[in-house]
Short mmCIF file of C-alpha atoms in Angstrom, two decimals:
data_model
loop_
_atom_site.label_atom_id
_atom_site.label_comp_id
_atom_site.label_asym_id
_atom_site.label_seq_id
_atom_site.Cartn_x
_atom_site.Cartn_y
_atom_site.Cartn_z
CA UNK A 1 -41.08 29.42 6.20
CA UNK A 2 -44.01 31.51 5.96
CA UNK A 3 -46.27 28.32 7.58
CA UNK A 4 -43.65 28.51 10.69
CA UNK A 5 -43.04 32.37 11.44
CA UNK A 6 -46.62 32.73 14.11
CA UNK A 7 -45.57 28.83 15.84
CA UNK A 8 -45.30 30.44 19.26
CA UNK A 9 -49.09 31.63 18.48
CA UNK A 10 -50.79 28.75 17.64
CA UNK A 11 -52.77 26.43 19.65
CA UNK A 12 -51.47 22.54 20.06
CA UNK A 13 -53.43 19.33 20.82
CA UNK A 14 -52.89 18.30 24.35
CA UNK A 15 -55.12 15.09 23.54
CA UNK A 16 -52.40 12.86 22.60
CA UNK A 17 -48.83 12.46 23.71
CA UNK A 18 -47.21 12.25 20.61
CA UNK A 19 -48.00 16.07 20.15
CA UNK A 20 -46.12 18.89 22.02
CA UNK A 21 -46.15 22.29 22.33
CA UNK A 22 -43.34 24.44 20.11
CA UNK A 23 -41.13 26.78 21.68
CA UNK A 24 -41.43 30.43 20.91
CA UNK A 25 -38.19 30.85 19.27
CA UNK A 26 -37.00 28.57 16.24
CA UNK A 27 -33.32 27.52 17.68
CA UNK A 28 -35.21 25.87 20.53
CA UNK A 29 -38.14 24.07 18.03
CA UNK A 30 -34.92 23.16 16.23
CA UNK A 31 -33.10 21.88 19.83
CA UNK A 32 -36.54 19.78 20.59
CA UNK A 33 -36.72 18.24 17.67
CA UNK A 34 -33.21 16.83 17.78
CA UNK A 35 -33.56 15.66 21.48
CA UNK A 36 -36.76 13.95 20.03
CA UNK A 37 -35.36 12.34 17.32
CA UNK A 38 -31.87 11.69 18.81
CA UNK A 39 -33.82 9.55 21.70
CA UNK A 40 -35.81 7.53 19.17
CA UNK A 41 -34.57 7.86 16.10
CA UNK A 42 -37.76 6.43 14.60
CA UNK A 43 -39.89 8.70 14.71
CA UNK A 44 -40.75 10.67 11.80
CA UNK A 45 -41.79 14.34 11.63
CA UNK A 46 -44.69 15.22 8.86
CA UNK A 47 -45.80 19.04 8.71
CA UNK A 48 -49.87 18.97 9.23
CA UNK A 49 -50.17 22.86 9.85
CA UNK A 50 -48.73 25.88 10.97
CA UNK A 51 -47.65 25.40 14.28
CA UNK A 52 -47.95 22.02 14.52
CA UNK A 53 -45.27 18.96 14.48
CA UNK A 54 -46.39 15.19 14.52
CA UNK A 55 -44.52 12.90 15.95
CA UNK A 56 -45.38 9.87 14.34
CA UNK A 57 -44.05 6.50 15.79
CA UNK A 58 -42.84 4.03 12.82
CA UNK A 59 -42.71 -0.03 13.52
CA UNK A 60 -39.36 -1.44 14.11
CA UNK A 61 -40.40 -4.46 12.44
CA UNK A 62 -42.28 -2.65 9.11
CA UNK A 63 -38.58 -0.98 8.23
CA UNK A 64 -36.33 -3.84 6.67
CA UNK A 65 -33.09 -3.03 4.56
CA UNK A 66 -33.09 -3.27 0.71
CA UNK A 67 -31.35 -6.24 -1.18
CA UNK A 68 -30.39 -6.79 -4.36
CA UNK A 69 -30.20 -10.34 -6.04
CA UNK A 70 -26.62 -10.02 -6.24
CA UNK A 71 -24.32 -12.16 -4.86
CA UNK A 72 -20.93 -10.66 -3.10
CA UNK A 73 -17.86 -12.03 -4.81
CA UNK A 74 -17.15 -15.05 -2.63
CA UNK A 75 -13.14 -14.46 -3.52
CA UNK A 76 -13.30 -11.10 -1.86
CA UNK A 77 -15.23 -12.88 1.50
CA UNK A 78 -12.17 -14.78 1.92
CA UNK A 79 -9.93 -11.74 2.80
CA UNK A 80 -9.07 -11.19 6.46
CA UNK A 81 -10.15 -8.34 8.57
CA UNK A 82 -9.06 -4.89 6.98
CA UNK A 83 -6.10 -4.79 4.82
CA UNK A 84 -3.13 -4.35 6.69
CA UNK A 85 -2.25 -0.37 6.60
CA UNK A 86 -5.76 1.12 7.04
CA UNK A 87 -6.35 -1.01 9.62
CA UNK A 88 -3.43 0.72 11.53
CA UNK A 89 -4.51 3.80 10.60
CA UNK A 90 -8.16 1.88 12.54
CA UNK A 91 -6.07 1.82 15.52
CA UNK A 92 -3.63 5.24 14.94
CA UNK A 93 -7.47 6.72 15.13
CA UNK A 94 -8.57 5.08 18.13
CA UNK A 95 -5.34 6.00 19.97
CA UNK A 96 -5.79 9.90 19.27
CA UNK A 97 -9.27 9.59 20.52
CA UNK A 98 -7.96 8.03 23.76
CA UNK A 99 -4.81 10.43 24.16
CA UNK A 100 -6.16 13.30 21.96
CA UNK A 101 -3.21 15.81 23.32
CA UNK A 102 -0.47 13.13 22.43
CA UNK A 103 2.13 13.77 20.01
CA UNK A 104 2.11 10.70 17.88
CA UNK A 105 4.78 9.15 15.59
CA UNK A 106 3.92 7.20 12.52
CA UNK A 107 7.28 4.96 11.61
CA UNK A 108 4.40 2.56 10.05
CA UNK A 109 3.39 2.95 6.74
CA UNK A 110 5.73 3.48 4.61
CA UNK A 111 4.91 6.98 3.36
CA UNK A 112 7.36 9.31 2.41
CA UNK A 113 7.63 12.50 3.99
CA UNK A 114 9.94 14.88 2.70
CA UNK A 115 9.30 17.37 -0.03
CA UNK A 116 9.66 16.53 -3.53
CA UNK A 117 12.41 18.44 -5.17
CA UNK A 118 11.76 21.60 -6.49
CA UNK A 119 13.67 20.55 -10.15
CA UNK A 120 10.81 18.32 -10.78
CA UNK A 121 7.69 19.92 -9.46
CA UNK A 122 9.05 22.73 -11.61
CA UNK A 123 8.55 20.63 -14.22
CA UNK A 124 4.76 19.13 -13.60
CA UNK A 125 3.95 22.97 -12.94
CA UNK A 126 4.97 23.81 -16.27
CA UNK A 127 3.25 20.84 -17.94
CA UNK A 128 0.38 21.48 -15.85
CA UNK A 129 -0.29 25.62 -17.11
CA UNK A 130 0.58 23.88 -20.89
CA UNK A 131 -3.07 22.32 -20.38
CA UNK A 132 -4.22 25.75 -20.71
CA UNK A 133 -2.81 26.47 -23.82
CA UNK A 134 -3.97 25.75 -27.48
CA UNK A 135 -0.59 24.30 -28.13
CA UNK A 136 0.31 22.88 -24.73
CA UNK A 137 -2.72 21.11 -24.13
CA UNK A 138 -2.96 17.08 -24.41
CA UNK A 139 -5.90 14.46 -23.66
CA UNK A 140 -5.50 11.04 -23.76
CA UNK A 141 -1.73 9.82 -24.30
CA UNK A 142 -0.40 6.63 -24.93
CA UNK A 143 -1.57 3.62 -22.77
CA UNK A 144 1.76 1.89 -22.59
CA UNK A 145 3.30 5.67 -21.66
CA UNK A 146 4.92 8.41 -23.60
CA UNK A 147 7.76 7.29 -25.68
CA UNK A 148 10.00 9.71 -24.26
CA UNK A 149 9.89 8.77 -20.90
CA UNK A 150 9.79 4.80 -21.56
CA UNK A 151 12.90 5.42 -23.56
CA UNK A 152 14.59 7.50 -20.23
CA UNK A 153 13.60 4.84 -18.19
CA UNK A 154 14.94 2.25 -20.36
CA UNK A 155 18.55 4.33 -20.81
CA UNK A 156 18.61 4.60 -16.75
CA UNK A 157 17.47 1.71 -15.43
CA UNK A 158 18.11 -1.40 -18.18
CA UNK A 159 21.14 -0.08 -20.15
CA UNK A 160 22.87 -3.05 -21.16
CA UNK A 161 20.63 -5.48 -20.30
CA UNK A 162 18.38 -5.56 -23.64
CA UNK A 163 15.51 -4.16 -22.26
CA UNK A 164 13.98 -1.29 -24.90
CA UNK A 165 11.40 1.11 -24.43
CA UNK A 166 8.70 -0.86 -26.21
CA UNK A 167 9.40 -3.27 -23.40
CA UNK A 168 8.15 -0.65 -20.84
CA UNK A 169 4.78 0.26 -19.65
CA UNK A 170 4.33 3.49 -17.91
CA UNK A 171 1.50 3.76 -14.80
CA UNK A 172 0.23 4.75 -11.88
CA UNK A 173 2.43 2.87 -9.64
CA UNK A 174 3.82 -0.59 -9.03
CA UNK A 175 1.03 -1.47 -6.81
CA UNK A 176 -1.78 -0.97 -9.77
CA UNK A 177 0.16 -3.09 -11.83
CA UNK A 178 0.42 -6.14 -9.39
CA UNK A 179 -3.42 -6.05 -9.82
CA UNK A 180 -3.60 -5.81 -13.86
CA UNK A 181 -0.74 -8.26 -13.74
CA UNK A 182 -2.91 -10.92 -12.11
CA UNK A 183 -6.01 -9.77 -14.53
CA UNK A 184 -3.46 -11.01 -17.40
CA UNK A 185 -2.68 -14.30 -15.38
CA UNK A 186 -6.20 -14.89 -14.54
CA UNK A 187 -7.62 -17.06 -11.96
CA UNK A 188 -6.62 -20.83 -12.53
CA UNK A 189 -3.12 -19.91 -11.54
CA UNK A 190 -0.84 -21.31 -8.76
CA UNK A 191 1.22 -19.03 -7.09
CA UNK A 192 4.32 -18.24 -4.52
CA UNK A 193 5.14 -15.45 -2.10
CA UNK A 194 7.81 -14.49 0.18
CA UNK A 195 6.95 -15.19 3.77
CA UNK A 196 6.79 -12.49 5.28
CA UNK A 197 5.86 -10.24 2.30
CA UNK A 198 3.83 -7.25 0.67
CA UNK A 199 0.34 -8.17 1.53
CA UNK A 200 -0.98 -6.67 -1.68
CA UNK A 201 0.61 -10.11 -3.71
CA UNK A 202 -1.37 -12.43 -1.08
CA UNK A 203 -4.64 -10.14 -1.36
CA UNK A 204 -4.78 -9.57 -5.06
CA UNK A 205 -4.68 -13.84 -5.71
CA UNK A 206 -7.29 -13.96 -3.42
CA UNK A 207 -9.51 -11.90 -4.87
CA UNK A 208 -9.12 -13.22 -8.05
CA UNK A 209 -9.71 -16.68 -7.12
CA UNK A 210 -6.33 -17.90 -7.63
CA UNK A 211 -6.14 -19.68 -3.69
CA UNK A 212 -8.47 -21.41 -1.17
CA UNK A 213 -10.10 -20.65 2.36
CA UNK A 214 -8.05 -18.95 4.70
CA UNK A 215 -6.56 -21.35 7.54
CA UNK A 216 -6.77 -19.91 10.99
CA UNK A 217 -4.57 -22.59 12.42
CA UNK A 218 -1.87 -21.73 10.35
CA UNK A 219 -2.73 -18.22 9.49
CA UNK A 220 -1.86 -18.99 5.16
CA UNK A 221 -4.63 -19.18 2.76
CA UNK A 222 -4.74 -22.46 0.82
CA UNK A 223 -2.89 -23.20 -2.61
CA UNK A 224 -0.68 -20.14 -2.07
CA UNK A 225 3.45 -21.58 -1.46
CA UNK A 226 4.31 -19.41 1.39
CA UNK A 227 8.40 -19.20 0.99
CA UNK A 228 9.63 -18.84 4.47
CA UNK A 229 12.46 -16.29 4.96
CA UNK A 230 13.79 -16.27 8.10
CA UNK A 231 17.41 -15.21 9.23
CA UNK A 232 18.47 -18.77 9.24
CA UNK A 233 18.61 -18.23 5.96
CA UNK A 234 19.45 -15.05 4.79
CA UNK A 235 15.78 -14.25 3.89
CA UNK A 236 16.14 -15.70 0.64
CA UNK A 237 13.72 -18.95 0.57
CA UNK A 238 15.31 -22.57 0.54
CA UNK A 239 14.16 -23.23 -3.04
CA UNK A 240 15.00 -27.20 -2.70
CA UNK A 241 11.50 -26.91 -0.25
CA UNK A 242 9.58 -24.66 -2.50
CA UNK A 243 6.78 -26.32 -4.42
CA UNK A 244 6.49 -25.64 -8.41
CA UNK A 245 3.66 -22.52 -9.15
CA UNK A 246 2.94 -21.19 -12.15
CA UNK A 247 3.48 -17.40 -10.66
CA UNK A 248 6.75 -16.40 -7.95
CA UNK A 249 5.98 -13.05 -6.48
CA UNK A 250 9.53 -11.79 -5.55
CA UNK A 251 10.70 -8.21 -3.70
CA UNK A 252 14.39 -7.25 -3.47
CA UNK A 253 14.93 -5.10 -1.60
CA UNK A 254 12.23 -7.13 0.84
CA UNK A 255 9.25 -5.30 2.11
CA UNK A 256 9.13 -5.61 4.95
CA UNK A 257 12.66 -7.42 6.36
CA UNK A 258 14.60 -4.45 4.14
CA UNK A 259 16.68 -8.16 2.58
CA UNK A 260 18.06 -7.77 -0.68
CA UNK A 261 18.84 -11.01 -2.97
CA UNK A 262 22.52 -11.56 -3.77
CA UNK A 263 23.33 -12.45 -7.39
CA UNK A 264 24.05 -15.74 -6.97
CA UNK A 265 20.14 -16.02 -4.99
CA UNK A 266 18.33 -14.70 -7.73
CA UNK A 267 20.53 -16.72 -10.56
CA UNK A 268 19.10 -19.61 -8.30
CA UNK A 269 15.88 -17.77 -8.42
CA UNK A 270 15.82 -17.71 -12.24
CA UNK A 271 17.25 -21.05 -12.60
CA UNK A 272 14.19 -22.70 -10.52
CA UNK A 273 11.47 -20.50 -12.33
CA UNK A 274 13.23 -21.93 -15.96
CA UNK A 275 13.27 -25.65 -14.70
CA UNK A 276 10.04 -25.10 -13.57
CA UNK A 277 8.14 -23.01 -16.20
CA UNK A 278 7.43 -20.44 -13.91
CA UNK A 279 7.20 -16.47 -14.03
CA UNK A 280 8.32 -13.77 -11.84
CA UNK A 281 6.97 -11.47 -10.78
CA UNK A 282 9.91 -9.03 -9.43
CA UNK A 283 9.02 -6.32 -7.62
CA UNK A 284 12.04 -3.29 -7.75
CA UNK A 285 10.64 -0.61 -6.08
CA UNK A 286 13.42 0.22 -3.67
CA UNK A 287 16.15 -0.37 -5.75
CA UNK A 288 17.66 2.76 -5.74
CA UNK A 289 18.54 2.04 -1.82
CA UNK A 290 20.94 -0.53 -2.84
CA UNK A 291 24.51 1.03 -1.92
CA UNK A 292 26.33 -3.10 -2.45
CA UNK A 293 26.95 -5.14 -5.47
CA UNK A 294 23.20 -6.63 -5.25
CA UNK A 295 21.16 -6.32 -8.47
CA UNK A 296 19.25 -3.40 -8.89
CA UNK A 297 17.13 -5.38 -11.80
CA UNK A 298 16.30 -9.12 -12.23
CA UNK A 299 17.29 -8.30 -15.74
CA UNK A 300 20.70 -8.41 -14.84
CA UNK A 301 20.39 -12.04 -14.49
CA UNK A 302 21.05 -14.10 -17.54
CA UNK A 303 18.22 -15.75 -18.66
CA UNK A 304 15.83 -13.47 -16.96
CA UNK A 305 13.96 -11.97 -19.77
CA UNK A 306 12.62 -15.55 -20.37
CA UNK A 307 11.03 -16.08 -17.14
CA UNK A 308 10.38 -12.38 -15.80
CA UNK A 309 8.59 -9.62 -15.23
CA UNK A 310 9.89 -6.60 -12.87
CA UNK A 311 7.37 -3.52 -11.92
CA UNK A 312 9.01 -0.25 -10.40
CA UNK A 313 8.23 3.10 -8.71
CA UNK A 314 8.95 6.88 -8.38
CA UNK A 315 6.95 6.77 -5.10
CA UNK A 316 9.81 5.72 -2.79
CA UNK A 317 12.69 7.81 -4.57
CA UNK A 318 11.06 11.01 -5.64
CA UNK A 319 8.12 11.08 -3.18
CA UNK A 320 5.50 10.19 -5.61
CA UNK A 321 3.42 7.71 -3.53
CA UNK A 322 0.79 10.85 -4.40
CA UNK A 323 1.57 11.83 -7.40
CA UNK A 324 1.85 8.37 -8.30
CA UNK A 325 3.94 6.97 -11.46
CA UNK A 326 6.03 3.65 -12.00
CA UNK A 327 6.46 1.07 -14.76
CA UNK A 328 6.59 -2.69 -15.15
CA UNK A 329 9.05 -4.30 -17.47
CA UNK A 330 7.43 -7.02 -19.97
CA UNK A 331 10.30 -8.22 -21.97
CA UNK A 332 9.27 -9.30 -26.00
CA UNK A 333 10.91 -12.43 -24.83
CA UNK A 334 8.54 -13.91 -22.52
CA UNK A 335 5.88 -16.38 -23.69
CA UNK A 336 2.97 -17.94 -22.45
CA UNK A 337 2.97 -22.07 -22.65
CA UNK A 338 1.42 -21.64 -26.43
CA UNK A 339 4.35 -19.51 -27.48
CA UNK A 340 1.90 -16.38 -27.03
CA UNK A 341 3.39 -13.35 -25.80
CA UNK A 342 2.55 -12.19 -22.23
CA UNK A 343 3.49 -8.44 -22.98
CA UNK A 344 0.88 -8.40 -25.37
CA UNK A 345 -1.95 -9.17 -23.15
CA UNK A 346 -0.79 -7.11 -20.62
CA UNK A 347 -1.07 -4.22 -23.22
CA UNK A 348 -4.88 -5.32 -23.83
CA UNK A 349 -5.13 -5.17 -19.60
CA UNK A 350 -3.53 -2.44 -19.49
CA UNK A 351 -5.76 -0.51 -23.03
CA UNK A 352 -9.10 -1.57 -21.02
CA UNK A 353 -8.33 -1.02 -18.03
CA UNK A 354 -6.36 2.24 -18.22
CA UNK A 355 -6.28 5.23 -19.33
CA UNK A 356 -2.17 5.65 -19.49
CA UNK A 357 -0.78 7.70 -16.74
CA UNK A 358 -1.72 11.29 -15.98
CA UNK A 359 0.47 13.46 -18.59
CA UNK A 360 1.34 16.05 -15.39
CA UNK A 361 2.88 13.16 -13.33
CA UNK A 362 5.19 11.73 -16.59
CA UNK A 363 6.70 15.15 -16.82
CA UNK A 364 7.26 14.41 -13.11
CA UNK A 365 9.02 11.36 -14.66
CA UNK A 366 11.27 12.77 -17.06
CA UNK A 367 12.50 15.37 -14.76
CA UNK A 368 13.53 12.39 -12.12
CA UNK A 369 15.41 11.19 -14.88
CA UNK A 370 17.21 14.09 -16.29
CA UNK A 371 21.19 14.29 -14.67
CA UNK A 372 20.11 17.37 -12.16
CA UNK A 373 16.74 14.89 -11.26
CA UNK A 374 18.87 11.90 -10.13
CA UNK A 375 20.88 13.86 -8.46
CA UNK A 376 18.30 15.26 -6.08
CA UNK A 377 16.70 11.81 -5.53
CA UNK A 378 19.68 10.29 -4.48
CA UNK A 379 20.23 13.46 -2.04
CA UNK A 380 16.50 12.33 -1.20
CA UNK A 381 17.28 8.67 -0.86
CA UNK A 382 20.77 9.39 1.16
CA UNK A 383 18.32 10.93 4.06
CA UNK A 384 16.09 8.34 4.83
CA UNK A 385 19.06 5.95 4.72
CA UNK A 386 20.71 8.18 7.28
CA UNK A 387 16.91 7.93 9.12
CA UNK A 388 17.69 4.49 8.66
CA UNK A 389 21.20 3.94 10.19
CA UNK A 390 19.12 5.90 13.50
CA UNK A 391 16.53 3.55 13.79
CA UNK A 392 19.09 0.67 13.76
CA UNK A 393 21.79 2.08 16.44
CA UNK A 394 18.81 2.82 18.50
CA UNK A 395 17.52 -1.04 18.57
CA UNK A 396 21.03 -2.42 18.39
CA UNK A 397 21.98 -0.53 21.65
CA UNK A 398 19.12 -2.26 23.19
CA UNK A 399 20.11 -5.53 22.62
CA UNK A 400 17.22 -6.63 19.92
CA UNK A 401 18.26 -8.15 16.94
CA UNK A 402 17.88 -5.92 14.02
CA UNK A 403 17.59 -6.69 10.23
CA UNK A 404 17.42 -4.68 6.95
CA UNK A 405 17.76 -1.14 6.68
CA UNK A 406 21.61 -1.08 4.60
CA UNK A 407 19.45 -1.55 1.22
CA UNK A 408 16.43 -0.23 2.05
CA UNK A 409 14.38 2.19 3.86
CA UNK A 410 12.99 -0.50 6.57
CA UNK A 411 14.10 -1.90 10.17
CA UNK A 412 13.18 -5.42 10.98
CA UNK A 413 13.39 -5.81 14.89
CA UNK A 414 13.10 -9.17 16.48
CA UNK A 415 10.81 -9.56 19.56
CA UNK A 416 11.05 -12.97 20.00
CA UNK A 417 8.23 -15.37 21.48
CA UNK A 418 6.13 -12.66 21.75
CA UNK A 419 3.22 -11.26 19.05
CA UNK A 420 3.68 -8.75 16.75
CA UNK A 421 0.13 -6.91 17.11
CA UNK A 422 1.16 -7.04 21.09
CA UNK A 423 4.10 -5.49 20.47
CA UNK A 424 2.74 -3.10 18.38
CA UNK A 425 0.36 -2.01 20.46
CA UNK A 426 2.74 -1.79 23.12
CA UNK A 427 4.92 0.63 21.32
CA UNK A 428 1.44 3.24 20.39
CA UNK A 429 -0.05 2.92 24.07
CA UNK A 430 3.68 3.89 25.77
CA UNK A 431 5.41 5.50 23.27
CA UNK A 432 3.16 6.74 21.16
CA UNK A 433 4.94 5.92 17.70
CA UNK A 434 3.21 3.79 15.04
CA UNK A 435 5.29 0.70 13.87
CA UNK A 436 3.61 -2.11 11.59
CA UNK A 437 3.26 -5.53 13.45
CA UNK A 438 5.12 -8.18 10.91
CA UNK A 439 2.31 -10.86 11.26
CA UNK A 440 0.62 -8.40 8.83
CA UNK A 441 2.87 -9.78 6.17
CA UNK A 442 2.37 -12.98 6.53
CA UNK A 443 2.94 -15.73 9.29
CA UNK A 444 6.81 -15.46 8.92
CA UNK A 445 6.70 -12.24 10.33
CA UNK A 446 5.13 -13.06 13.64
CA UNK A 447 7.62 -12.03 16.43
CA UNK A 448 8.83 -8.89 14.61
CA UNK A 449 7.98 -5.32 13.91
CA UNK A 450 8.50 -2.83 11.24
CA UNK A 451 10.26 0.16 11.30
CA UNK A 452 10.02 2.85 8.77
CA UNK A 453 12.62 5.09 7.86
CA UNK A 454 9.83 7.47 6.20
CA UNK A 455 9.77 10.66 8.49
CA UNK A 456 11.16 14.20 9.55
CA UNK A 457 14.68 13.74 11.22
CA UNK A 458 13.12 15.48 14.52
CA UNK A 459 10.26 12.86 14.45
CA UNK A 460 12.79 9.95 14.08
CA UNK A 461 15.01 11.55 17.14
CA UNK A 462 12.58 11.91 19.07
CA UNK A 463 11.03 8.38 18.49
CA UNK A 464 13.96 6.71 19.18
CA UNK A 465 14.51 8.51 22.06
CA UNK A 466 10.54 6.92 23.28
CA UNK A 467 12.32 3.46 22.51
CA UNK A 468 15.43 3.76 24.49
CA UNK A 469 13.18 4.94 27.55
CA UNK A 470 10.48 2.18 26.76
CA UNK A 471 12.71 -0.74 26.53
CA UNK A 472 15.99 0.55 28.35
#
């Protein structure tokens, strides 16, 4: 600083025109030397003396970006475009910078919104000021989960159907096990989804090398059996056309067409993976929304435990998709083609890979579990149903056809012959509420949107009420 206090003093070249003369007053040496830069930002700017800046011009062609010898993971070059729900949140962004004063709706994602109950944040608060304590502090825990809340989940969830605690592993959510599941399957694996489904099933396989190329012209990667759900036929696949996999990723309640599989559909379910010497993978993460006689478990199908695995979540009942915690069932009874057990290698997965869930967010757990807990989810639950029921009327009184939303927190709406992503974008430029364009989930969704339930009552009101004038 000393060198720059006399600048306004000191003489300066005029000999060359890559010198200039400073300004007497530091904020407008500082100004200068961001126009400067800003209008070619390669020049560089070397101290010589006090006083004097150099601007010295640097050849386009002498700069060149460092590479490593590393090749990227081919797998991962196959994905398409961004995944699905940050690349909304791409165009959510954009929007706000085009109508910055807008009041915008996001029905997309599906993100809770409501406030987790104060009977269990109660309870991380108190595990959390334990950690400060000699006798209240805890490091590592257990990687398959503390035994008191596997053996909760197991009482709530799987009484009766001969699933035990040492069949449960605790986590960070359903989605982080759909990952580590497919580390335990590996990569020479065939596999099945829903069409439409979750896109995290499709993009985890690719990325570990499990399908082929993407094809454009039919917008399905190769060696992945795309089950087509449709209304035709219920949204529950026609398993006479379904090739034999090695892996059937399965949601009930659907994300996205809010479907849920009768019992008779997923005794036909466990019946094909048995003939076929398949696993499930069933993904339960809604089934608290389920207000028929649908199973809330693939466990309660007979034969299950031989063919099946089912991950869970608090995210959707307790608002946890932050705090994060769910389990995946792997029952003792299922075995790999040499008779070895799957749930042990998912325990070595899960031992490298993880650290066991974080000890604040399984106190979380146990108070969603305890009588007063449920009871406050379910309140939880009832609301977005209710949000639910809105969203319906409202496209029903329009004259769209409208799917989903008695077991579970989405609305499928039906634009037919015309694209989802137009739809969508539709919707944001007049309305200004996010949806979620079904193509996302896979070609079977083209020609429908999602609807989330997820959001303040006033936000769903007054959403609906943007709908009704958009499409009156």
């Amino acid at each position: 600083m000393a060198a720059m206090q006399n600048l306004s003093s000191s003489p300066l070249s005029s000999s060359s025109s890559d010198y200039f003369r400073v300004s007497t007053s530091m904020s407008n040496l500082s100004c200068k030397l961001s126009r400067l830069c800003y209008r070619n930002p390669t020049v560089s700017l070397p101290r010589t003396s006090a006083g004097v800046c150099k601007c010295v011009a640097t050849s386009q062609d002498s700069k060149t970006d460092y590479k490593t010898a590393v090749s990227r993971n081919a797998n991962i070059a196959k994905l398409q475009a961004g995944y699905l729900f940050p690349e909304i949140a791409r165009r959510r962004n954009a929007h706000l910078l085009k109508y910055p004063d807008a009041k915008v709706i996001s029905l997309g994602i599906g993100d809770t919104t409501e406030p987790i109950p104060e009977v269990i944040t109660s309870a991380m608060a108190k595990r959390s000021h334990a950690l400060s304590t000699l006798e209240g502090y805890s490091g590592y825990g257990a990687e398959q989960g503390e035994k008191p809340v596997r053996a909760l989940i197991s009482k709530t969830f799987y009484s009766d159907l001969g699933i035990g605690e040492e069949d449960i592993f605790v986590s960070d959510g359903a989605k982080c096990d759909i990952t580590r599941l497919q580390l335990v399957f590996g990569s020479n694996v065939s596999m099945a989804v829903q069409d439409p489904s979750y896109p995290a099933y499709v993009d985890s396989s690719v990325i570990l090398g499990q399908t082929g190329l993407y094809q454009k012209d039919v917008e399905k990667y190769g060696n992945i059996e795309y089950m087509r759900c449709t209304p035709e036929n219920g949204f529950f696949p026609d398993l006479s056309k379904v090739s034999r996999t090695d892996i059937i990723f399965f949601c009930s309640p659907n994300n996205p067409t809010g479907s849920s599989a009768t019992r008779e559909q997923l005794t036909q379910l466990v019946e094909f993976a048995k003939k076929n010497g398949s696993i499930i993978v069933y993904d339960s993460a809604y089934a608290m929304y389920i207000s028929d006689d649908n199973p809330k478990s693939i466990f309660e199908i007979p034969g299950a435990k031989e063919v099946a695995i089912e991950t869970s979540s608090f995210s959707k009942y307790a608002g946890f998709t932050g705090v994060r915690l769910g389990w995946t069932v792997v029952p003792k009874e299922l075995l790999f083609s040499d008779g070895f057990p799957v749930a042990k290698d998912f325990n070595r997965i899960v031992s490298t890979c993880f650290n066991g869930a974080s000890n604040i967010a399984q106190a979380g757990g146990l108070a969603c579990l305890s009588p007063e807990g449920l009871e406050v989810m379910r309140g939880v639950i009832g609301f977005y149903k209710e949000n639910t029921s809105i969203i319906m009327d409202t496209f029903n009184s329009l004259g769209y056809n409208v799917y989903g939303g008695k077991n579970a927190p989405y609305v499928w709406v039906n634009f037919p012959g015309r694209s989802s992503w137009d739809v969508f974008a539709e919707i944001l430029e007049k309305t200004h509420v996010v949806t979620t364009p079904g193509s996302g989930f896979g070609p079977g969704g083209e020609g429908f949107i999602r609807v989330s339930a997820f959001g303040h009552r006033e936000n769903v009101l007054e959403a609906c009420r943007r709908f009704k004038q958009l499409y009156k």
